[in-house]
Amino acid sequence: MHQDSQPERTADVHEGHLAELDGLRGVLSLWVAVSHTFDWCGFWDIVPPALFERSWAELRSASAAVSTFFILSGFAIASMLQSRPQSYRQFLVGRAFRIYPVYFVCLMLGWGSTVLTPFVLQTASWRSTYYFTPIASFSRSELAATPMHMLLHLSLLQGLVPENWLSNSSATLLAPGWSITVEWQYYLLAPLLLWLARSLDGVLVVALLAWLGVHYGAALQNPFPASVLHHLPMFGLGIASQRLYASLGSDADSRAWLSRAAIGLLGAALVVPWHAFALGGWAIAFGCMFARGDGVVARVFGLVRSGLRHPWTQLLGAISYPLYLVHWPLIIALLYGLLRWNPGTSSAQAYGLMMAIGLPVILLSAMLLHRFVE
C-alpha cells in the first residue's frame, strides 16, 4: 500500500506492490480477457466511424494492455533489484518460481484446447470473421508440430524462433504466452540493463539497443513481436519511472514534480501516436499516486486512484497473472461446449452467454490458480 512516510513508501515500491499499480494490473488483465472473448465471438470485424478507427483497434486487440504490462514489469523489477540485491542466479530462480507454475498449468490447458479449436472455427455461425483466419493458421501449426511447439513453450523461448524455422511459434498452444516469453527474456537481461542505466553511457547503450529492436525486431515476428528488444522502450520507461519515483521524497514539492511529469507524459501520449494508449494509461496510473489537492487534475487523478484501490480492483490485481493466461484455453473450451449444445448460436448470443457464464468461470479459475498454484 502506498504510504506518505518515506520508509514505508520505499519498502512498498521496492516490493512492487503499490496498490495503484496492483489495481492497474487487474484492470489490464480483465481488458485482455474481455477483448479476446469479444473477438472470439465474432465482433472483430465491426467497423467504427473513421474518427475512432485507431482507438477501436487498440481496444479490440488489447495490445496497449500488454505494452502497459511491460512498463509495469520494468518498474517492478527495478524496484525489487534495488531493494534486494541478489546474485544473477538467485534472481532468475526467483523469477522462474514466480511465473512458471501458473504458466505451466495454463500451457497444459492450452495444449488440451488445441483439439477443440478446429470445431469452433468450423462450426461457429460467425466463422467467416477475419479473426478466425490467423487463429486457423495457429491451429494448423500447433497440430502439425506439437512436440516442437511444446518444447519451445516449456523453455519460454518461443518468441526467438524465426518464421522459416517454425511457423507461428509465439502464438501456438497458449497465445497470450507470447508476452511471457518477452518477460522471461527481459528477466535474462534486467540486471545488465539496470546496471547500464546507472550511467549516461550505459543509458545510451540501452537506447541504441531499443532503437535496433524497434527497427529490426520484425525479423523475429512469428507472428507476434515476441523479442524483448522490440519492447525495450516500454521496459525502459518503467525503469525510468521507478528511478524517478525512488529518487524523490514524499514531500509536497516532490509530489507536485512527479504529478507534472505524469501530466507531461499524458500530453505526449495525446500528441504522439506511438503507443498512445499504453503511455496515456501509464501516465494516469503513475500520476494518481502523487496528485493531491483541490485542482481539477488532482481531483481526476484522485478518482482514478480510488478506483484502482477499490477492493474489487485489488482482487483483480491479485489474480491478474492467472487471469491473463487461463482465459484463452477456457474461452475455447466454453465456446466448444456452447456450440456442441447449440451449433446455431449467433454471435450476439455467444457473447452474452460468455459474459454471463463464461467470464465468472474464468474469474473463478483464476482465483483457484492464484490460491493453489501461484
Short mmCIF file of C-alpha atoms in Angstrom, two decimals:
data_model
loop_
_atom_site.label_atom_id
_atom_site.label_comp_id
_atom_site.label_asym_id
_atom_site.label_seq_id
_atom_site.Cartn_x
_atom_site.Cartn_y
_atom_site.Cartn_z
CA MET A 1 0.00 0.00 0.00
CA HIS A 2 1.23 3.49 -0.83
CA GLN A 3 2.08 5.43 2.32
CA ASP A 4 3.10 9.01 3.00
CA SER A 5 6.09 8.24 5.21
CA GLN A 6 9.32 7.77 3.30
CA PRO A 7 10.45 4.46 4.93
CA GLU A 8 7.11 2.74 4.29
CA ARG A 9 6.86 4.27 0.84
CA THR A 10 10.29 2.95 -0.09
CA ALA A 11 9.56 -0.55 1.18
CA ASP A 12 6.32 -0.75 -0.76
CA VAL A 13 7.69 0.35 -4.09
CA HIS A 14 10.66 -1.96 -3.76
CA GLU A 15 8.31 -4.90 -3.42
CA GLY A 16 6.42 -3.70 -6.49
CA HIS A 17 3.17 -3.66 -4.52
CA LEU A 18 1.88 -0.13 -4.83
CA ALA A 19 -1.88 -0.52 -4.52
CA GLU A 20 -2.50 1.67 -7.56
CA LEU A 21 -0.24 -0.47 -9.74
CA ASP A 22 -1.74 -3.71 -8.43
CA GLY A 23 -5.15 -2.35 -9.39
CA LEU A 24 -3.84 -1.39 -12.81
CA ARG A 25 -2.64 -4.96 -13.37
CA GLY A 26 -6.14 -6.20 -12.62
CA VAL A 27 -7.81 -3.77 -15.00
CA LEU A 28 -5.38 -4.65 -17.79
CA SER A 29 -5.87 -8.41 -17.36
CA LEU A 30 -9.64 -8.05 -17.40
CA TRP A 31 -9.38 -5.89 -20.51
CA VAL A 32 -7.40 -8.62 -22.29
CA ALA A 33 -9.83 -11.37 -21.24
CA VAL A 34 -12.95 -9.42 -22.25
CA SER A 35 -11.48 -8.24 -25.56
CA HIS A 36 -10.40 -11.77 -26.52
CA THR A 37 -13.87 -13.04 -25.68
CA PHE A 38 -15.33 -10.25 -27.83
CA ASP A 39 -13.06 -11.20 -30.73
CA TRP A 40 -13.65 -14.96 -30.43
CA CYS A 41 -17.41 -14.30 -30.57
CA GLY A 42 -17.13 -12.67 -33.98
CA PHE A 43 -17.02 -8.93 -33.32
CA TRP A 44 -13.52 -8.30 -34.66
CA ASP A 45 -14.98 -7.13 -37.99
CA ILE A 46 -17.00 -4.23 -36.58
CA VAL A 47 -16.07 -1.06 -38.48
CA PRO A 48 -16.27 2.08 -36.29
CA PRO A 49 -16.51 5.67 -37.56
CA ALA A 50 -13.23 6.82 -39.08
CA LEU A 51 -12.61 9.17 -36.14
CA PHE A 52 -12.48 6.23 -33.73
CA GLU A 53 -10.86 3.66 -36.00
CA ARG A 54 -7.43 3.76 -34.40
CA SER A 55 -8.79 3.80 -30.85
CA TRP A 56 -11.11 0.92 -31.68
CA ALA A 57 -8.19 -1.15 -32.99
CA GLU A 58 -6.31 -0.63 -29.70
CA LEU A 59 -9.33 -1.54 -27.58
CA ARG A 60 -10.26 -4.55 -29.69
CA SER A 61 -6.81 -6.12 -29.73
CA ALA A 62 -5.78 -5.09 -26.18
CA SER A 63 -2.24 -4.60 -27.49
CA ALA A 64 -1.94 -1.45 -25.36
CA ALA A 65 -2.71 -3.51 -22.27
CA VAL A 66 0.26 -5.79 -22.98
CA SER A 67 2.55 -2.81 -23.63
CA THR A 68 1.48 -1.35 -20.29
CA PHE A 69 2.28 -4.67 -18.63
CA PHE A 70 5.83 -4.32 -19.94
CA ILE A 71 6.09 -0.84 -18.41
CA LEU A 72 4.82 -2.24 -15.11
CA SER A 73 7.36 -5.04 -15.26
CA GLY A 74 10.20 -2.59 -15.86
CA PHE A 75 9.07 -0.62 -12.80
CA ALA A 76 8.58 -3.67 -10.56
CA ILE A 77 11.85 -5.45 -11.40
CA ALA A 78 13.84 -2.24 -10.97
CA SER A 79 12.19 -1.78 -7.57
CA MET A 80 12.88 -5.34 -6.50
CA LEU A 81 16.53 -5.36 -7.51
CA GLN A 82 17.12 -2.01 -5.86
CA SER A 83 15.68 -3.17 -2.56
CA ARG A 84 17.01 -6.74 -2.54
CA PRO A 85 20.42 -7.04 -4.19
CA GLN A 86 20.96 -10.66 -5.20
CA SER A 87 23.05 -12.79 -7.48
CA TYR A 88 22.03 -13.34 -11.07
CA ARG A 89 21.21 -16.97 -10.30
CA GLN A 90 19.08 -16.06 -7.29
CA PHE A 91 17.20 -13.51 -9.34
CA LEU A 92 16.42 -15.90 -12.20
CA VAL A 93 15.43 -18.75 -9.89
CA GLY A 94 13.09 -16.42 -8.03
CA ARG A 95 11.54 -15.17 -11.24
CA ALA A 96 11.13 -18.72 -12.57
CA PHE A 97 9.31 -19.83 -9.44
CA ARG A 98 7.14 -16.72 -9.69
CA ILE A 99 5.91 -17.16 -13.26
CA TYR A 100 6.41 -20.82 -14.18
CA PRO A 101 3.87 -22.78 -12.07
CA VAL A 102 0.81 -20.89 -13.34
CA TYR A 103 2.30 -20.72 -16.83
CA PHE A 104 2.83 -24.49 -16.89
CA VAL A 105 -0.73 -25.28 -15.78
CA CYS A 106 -2.20 -22.88 -18.35
CA LEU A 107 0.11 -24.25 -21.04
CA MET A 108 -1.24 -27.75 -20.37
CA LEU A 109 -4.78 -26.38 -20.62
CA GLY A 110 -3.80 -24.67 -23.86
CA TRP A 111 -2.41 -27.93 -25.19
CA GLY A 112 -5.69 -29.63 -24.36
CA SER A 113 -7.67 -26.91 -26.13
CA THR A 114 -5.82 -27.46 -29.42
CA VAL A 115 -8.10 -30.39 -30.30
CA LEU A 116 -11.18 -28.23 -29.64
CA THR A 117 -10.19 -25.21 -31.71
CA PRO A 118 -10.92 -26.68 -35.19
CA PHE A 119 -14.50 -27.50 -34.18
CA VAL A 120 -15.10 -23.92 -33.01
CA LEU A 121 -13.59 -22.49 -36.19
CA GLN A 122 -15.68 -24.74 -38.45
CA THR A 123 -18.98 -24.66 -36.54
CA ALA A 124 -19.48 -21.08 -35.34
CA SER A 125 -22.09 -19.20 -37.35
CA TRP A 126 -19.64 -16.29 -37.47
CA ARG A 127 -16.84 -18.48 -38.87
CA SER A 128 -16.25 -16.01 -41.70
CA THR A 129 -14.88 -13.42 -39.26
CA TYR A 130 -11.39 -12.25 -40.17
CA TYR A 131 -10.24 -13.01 -36.62
CA PHE A 132 -10.51 -16.73 -37.32
CA THR A 133 -8.03 -16.52 -40.23
CA PRO A 134 -4.89 -16.20 -38.08
CA ILE A 135 -6.41 -18.48 -35.41
CA ALA A 136 -6.82 -21.19 -38.05
CA SER A 137 -3.19 -20.71 -39.06
CA PHE A 138 -2.08 -21.04 -35.43
CA SER A 139 -4.20 -24.19 -35.08
CA ARG A 140 -2.68 -25.85 -38.14
CA SER A 141 0.83 -25.02 -36.94
CA GLU A 142 0.34 -26.37 -33.41
CA LEU A 143 -1.28 -29.59 -34.64
CA ALA A 144 1.38 -30.17 -37.29
CA ALA A 145 4.36 -29.85 -34.93
CA THR A 146 3.01 -30.15 -31.39
CA PRO A 147 6.15 -31.64 -29.75
CA MET A 148 8.41 -28.87 -31.07
CA HIS A 149 5.99 -26.13 -30.10
CA MET A 150 5.61 -27.67 -26.64
CA LEU A 151 9.37 -27.90 -26.17
CA LEU A 152 9.84 -24.24 -27.10
CA HIS A 153 6.98 -23.10 -24.85
CA LEU A 154 8.38 -25.07 -21.94
CA SER A 155 11.72 -23.30 -22.44
CA LEU A 156 9.94 -19.90 -22.64
CA LEU A 157 11.99 -19.12 -25.72
CA GLN A 158 9.23 -19.47 -28.32
CA GLY A 159 9.49 -15.78 -29.10
CA LEU A 160 13.01 -16.08 -30.54
CA VAL A 161 12.24 -18.51 -33.36
CA PRO A 162 12.13 -17.14 -36.93
CA GLU A 163 9.19 -17.90 -39.19
CA ASN A 164 11.27 -20.07 -41.53
CA TRP A 165 12.27 -22.33 -38.61
CA LEU A 166 8.85 -22.97 -37.09
CA SER A 167 5.75 -21.14 -38.22
CA ASN A 168 3.67 -19.24 -35.62
CA SER A 169 5.92 -20.28 -32.74
CA SER A 170 4.89 -17.37 -30.49
CA ALA A 171 1.12 -17.90 -30.98
CA THR A 172 0.57 -21.63 -30.61
CA LEU A 173 -0.74 -23.66 -27.64
CA LEU A 174 -1.25 -20.63 -25.38
CA ALA A 175 -1.43 -17.43 -27.43
CA PRO A 176 -1.13 -14.94 -24.52
CA GLY A 177 2.12 -16.70 -23.64
CA TRP A 178 3.89 -14.63 -26.29
CA SER A 179 4.23 -11.82 -23.76
CA ILE A 180 5.51 -14.24 -21.12
CA THR A 181 8.46 -15.18 -23.33
CA VAL A 182 9.13 -11.44 -23.70
CA GLU A 183 9.02 -11.11 -19.89
CA TRP A 184 11.43 -14.02 -19.47
CA GLN A 185 13.84 -12.51 -21.98
CA TYR A 186 13.64 -9.27 -20.01
CA TYR A 187 14.47 -11.12 -16.80
CA LEU A 188 17.55 -12.58 -18.50
CA LEU A 189 18.73 -9.05 -19.35
CA ALA A 190 17.30 -6.99 -16.49
CA PRO A 191 20.32 -6.97 -14.13
CA LEU A 192 22.56 -5.86 -17.00
CA LEU A 193 20.09 -3.20 -18.18
CA LEU A 194 19.73 -1.79 -14.68
CA TRP A 195 23.49 -1.71 -14.26
CA LEU A 196 23.85 0.13 -17.57
CA ALA A 197 21.12 2.59 -16.56
CA ARG A 198 23.35 3.85 -13.73
CA SER A 199 25.46 5.91 -16.13
CA LEU A 200 24.82 8.16 -19.11
CA ASP A 201 26.96 5.99 -21.37
CA GLY A 202 25.00 2.93 -20.29
CA VAL A 203 21.68 4.67 -20.93
CA LEU A 204 22.88 5.47 -24.44
CA VAL A 205 23.74 1.79 -24.98
CA VAL A 206 20.26 0.78 -23.82
CA ALA A 207 18.73 3.44 -26.08
CA LEU A 208 20.70 2.07 -29.03
CA LEU A 209 19.50 -1.47 -28.29
CA ALA A 210 15.94 -0.21 -28.06
CA TRP A 211 16.25 1.58 -31.39
CA LEU A 212 17.69 -1.52 -33.06
CA GLY A 213 14.98 -3.69 -31.56
CA VAL A 214 12.13 -1.44 -32.69
CA HIS A 215 13.50 -1.10 -36.21
CA TYR A 216 14.80 -4.63 -36.81
CA GLY A 217 12.84 -6.76 -34.34
CA ALA A 218 10.31 -7.63 -37.04
CA ALA A 219 12.73 -10.27 -38.27
CA LEU A 220 11.66 -12.39 -35.29
CA GLN A 221 7.96 -11.54 -35.53
CA ASN A 222 6.39 -15.00 -35.75
CA PRO A 223 3.60 -13.90 -35.83
CA PHE A 224 3.77 -11.68 -32.72
CA PRO A 225 6.70 -9.34 -31.98
CA ALA A 226 7.96 -11.51 -29.13
CA SER A 227 11.56 -10.31 -28.90
CA VAL A 228 12.40 -8.28 -25.81
CA LEU A 229 14.41 -5.80 -27.87
CA HIS A 230 11.26 -4.88 -29.77
CA HIS A 231 9.62 -3.85 -26.47
CA LEU A 232 12.69 -2.44 -24.73
CA PRO A 233 11.35 1.16 -24.81
CA MET A 234 8.38 0.04 -22.69
CA PHE A 235 10.59 -1.70 -20.13
CA GLY A 236 12.91 1.30 -20.20
CA LEU A 237 10.04 3.66 -19.41
CA GLY A 238 9.18 1.50 -16.40
CA ILE A 239 12.78 1.57 -15.21
CA ALA A 240 12.99 5.34 -15.66
CA SER A 241 9.71 5.82 -13.79
CA GLN A 242 10.98 3.76 -10.87
CA ARG A 243 14.26 5.66 -10.74
CA LEU A 244 12.36 8.94 -10.73
CA TYR A 245 9.97 7.68 -8.05
CA ALA A 246 12.75 6.35 -5.81
CA SER A 247 14.97 9.42 -6.17
CA LEU A 248 12.34 11.85 -4.91
CA GLY A 249 10.86 12.13 -1.45
CA SER A 250 7.22 12.07 -0.41
CA ASP A 251 7.02 15.79 0.41
CA ALA A 252 4.61 18.14 -1.34
CA ASP A 253 7.25 19.53 -3.72
CA SER A 254 8.25 16.06 -4.91
CA ARG A 255 4.66 15.04 -5.38
CA ALA A 256 3.97 18.15 -7.42
CA TRP A 257 7.04 17.46 -9.56
CA LEU A 258 6.01 13.85 -10.16
CA SER A 259 2.46 14.89 -10.96
CA ARG A 260 3.75 17.36 -13.55
CA ALA A 261 5.94 14.64 -15.04
CA ALA A 262 2.88 12.37 -15.34
CA ILE A 263 0.85 15.15 -16.95
CA GLY A 264 3.69 15.78 -19.39
CA LEU A 265 3.76 12.09 -20.35
CA LEU A 266 -0.01 12.11 -20.78
CA GLY A 267 0.27 15.17 -23.01
CA ALA A 268 2.91 13.44 -25.10
CA ALA A 269 0.64 10.39 -25.45
CA LEU A 270 -2.15 12.59 -26.76
CA VAL A 271 0.12 14.21 -29.35
CA VAL A 272 2.43 11.38 -30.41
CA PRO A 273 0.64 8.34 -31.89
CA TRP A 274 3.36 5.87 -30.77
CA HIS A 275 1.84 3.57 -28.10
CA ALA A 276 -0.55 6.34 -27.15
CA PHE A 277 -2.91 4.17 -25.10
CA ALA A 278 -0.11 2.49 -23.15
CA LEU A 279 1.70 5.75 -22.44
CA GLY A 280 -1.51 7.53 -21.53
CA GLY A 281 -2.67 4.72 -19.24
CA TRP A 282 0.69 4.56 -17.50
CA ALA A 283 0.80 8.34 -17.09
CA ILE A 284 -2.62 8.36 -15.44
CA ALA A 285 -1.81 5.44 -13.12
CA PHE A 286 1.60 6.86 -12.25
CA GLY A 287 0.24 10.35 -11.68
CA CYS A 288 -2.64 9.27 -9.46
CA MET A 289 -0.14 8.02 -6.86
CA PHE A 290 1.01 11.57 -6.14
CA ALA A 291 -1.63 14.11 -7.09
CA ARG A 292 -3.25 15.78 -4.10
CA GLY A 293 -5.29 18.94 -3.65
CA ASP A 294 -8.47 20.53 -4.95
CA GLY A 295 -7.41 21.27 -8.51
CA VAL A 296 -9.20 19.70 -11.46
CA VAL A 297 -6.25 17.49 -12.36
CA ALA A 298 -5.77 16.37 -8.75
CA ARG A 299 -9.46 15.51 -8.47
CA VAL A 300 -9.41 13.47 -11.67
CA PHE A 301 -6.28 11.64 -10.52
CA GLY A 302 -7.99 11.13 -7.15
CA LEU A 303 -10.96 9.43 -8.79
CA VAL A 304 -8.62 7.12 -10.69
CA ARG A 305 -6.71 6.39 -7.50
CA SER A 306 -9.91 5.47 -5.68
CA GLY A 307 -10.91 3.14 -8.50
CA LEU A 308 -7.56 1.40 -8.62
CA ARG A 309 -7.51 0.97 -4.84
CA HIS A 310 -11.07 -0.37 -4.65
CA PRO A 311 -11.23 -3.86 -3.06
CA TRP A 312 -12.67 -5.42 -6.22
CA THR A 313 -9.92 -3.90 -8.36
CA GLN A 314 -7.33 -5.08 -5.86
CA LEU A 315 -8.78 -8.60 -6.08
CA LEU A 316 -8.43 -8.44 -9.85
CA GLY A 317 -4.84 -7.32 -9.31
CA ALA A 318 -4.16 -10.32 -7.10
CA ILE A 319 -5.40 -12.77 -9.76
CA SER A 320 -4.17 -10.76 -12.76
CA TYR A 321 -1.43 -13.17 -13.86
CA PRO A 322 -3.51 -16.36 -13.88
CA LEU A 323 -6.43 -14.41 -15.37
CA TYR A 324 -4.21 -13.19 -18.19
CA LEU A 325 -3.20 -16.75 -19.13
CA VAL A 326 -6.10 -19.02 -18.26
CA HIS A 327 -8.80 -17.08 -20.11
CA TRP A 328 -7.53 -18.22 -23.52
CA PRO A 329 -7.97 -22.01 -23.24
CA LEU A 330 -11.17 -21.51 -21.25
CA ILE A 331 -12.69 -19.31 -23.98
CA ILE A 332 -12.01 -22.10 -26.48
CA ALA A 333 -13.38 -24.81 -24.18
CA LEU A 334 -16.51 -22.82 -23.30
CA LEU A 335 -17.25 -21.96 -26.93
CA TYR A 336 -16.71 -25.62 -27.84
CA GLY A 337 -19.27 -26.69 -25.24
CA LEU A 338 -21.72 -23.98 -26.29
CA LEU A 339 -21.52 -24.89 -29.97
CA ARG A 340 -21.83 -28.60 -29.20
CA TRP A 341 -25.01 -27.79 -27.30
CA ASN A 342 -26.38 -25.39 -29.93
CA PRO A 343 -24.43 -25.16 -33.21
CA GLY A 344 -26.77 -22.42 -34.41
CA THR A 345 -25.83 -20.00 -31.63
CA SER A 346 -25.47 -16.50 -33.01
CA SER A 347 -22.51 -14.24 -32.39
CA ALA A 348 -24.51 -11.98 -30.05
CA GLN A 349 -25.93 -14.93 -28.13
CA ALA A 350 -22.48 -16.44 -27.73
CA TYR A 351 -21.05 -13.21 -26.38
CA GLY A 352 -23.95 -12.72 -23.99
CA LEU A 353 -23.55 -16.23 -22.59
CA MET A 354 -19.79 -15.87 -22.39
CA MET A 355 -20.14 -12.69 -20.39
CA ALA A 356 -22.90 -14.04 -18.14
CA ILE A 357 -21.46 -17.52 -17.55
CA GLY A 358 -18.05 -17.76 -19.16
CA LEU A 359 -16.45 -14.72 -17.53
CA PRO A 360 -17.40 -15.82 -13.98
CA VAL A 361 -15.94 -19.26 -14.76
CA ILE A 362 -12.73 -17.63 -15.99
CA LEU A 363 -12.50 -15.40 -12.91
CA LEU A 364 -13.15 -18.33 -10.57
CA SER A 365 -10.48 -20.40 -12.33
CA ALA A 366 -8.01 -17.52 -11.98
CA MET A 367 -8.81 -17.29 -8.27
CA LEU A 368 -8.21 -21.02 -7.81
CA LEU A 369 -4.90 -20.82 -9.69
CA HIS A 370 -3.87 -17.86 -7.55
CA ARG A 371 -4.88 -19.68 -4.38
CA PHE A 372 -3.41 -23.11 -5.03
CA VAL A 373 -0.72 -22.71 -7.71
CA GLU A 374 0.62 -19.16 -7.82
#
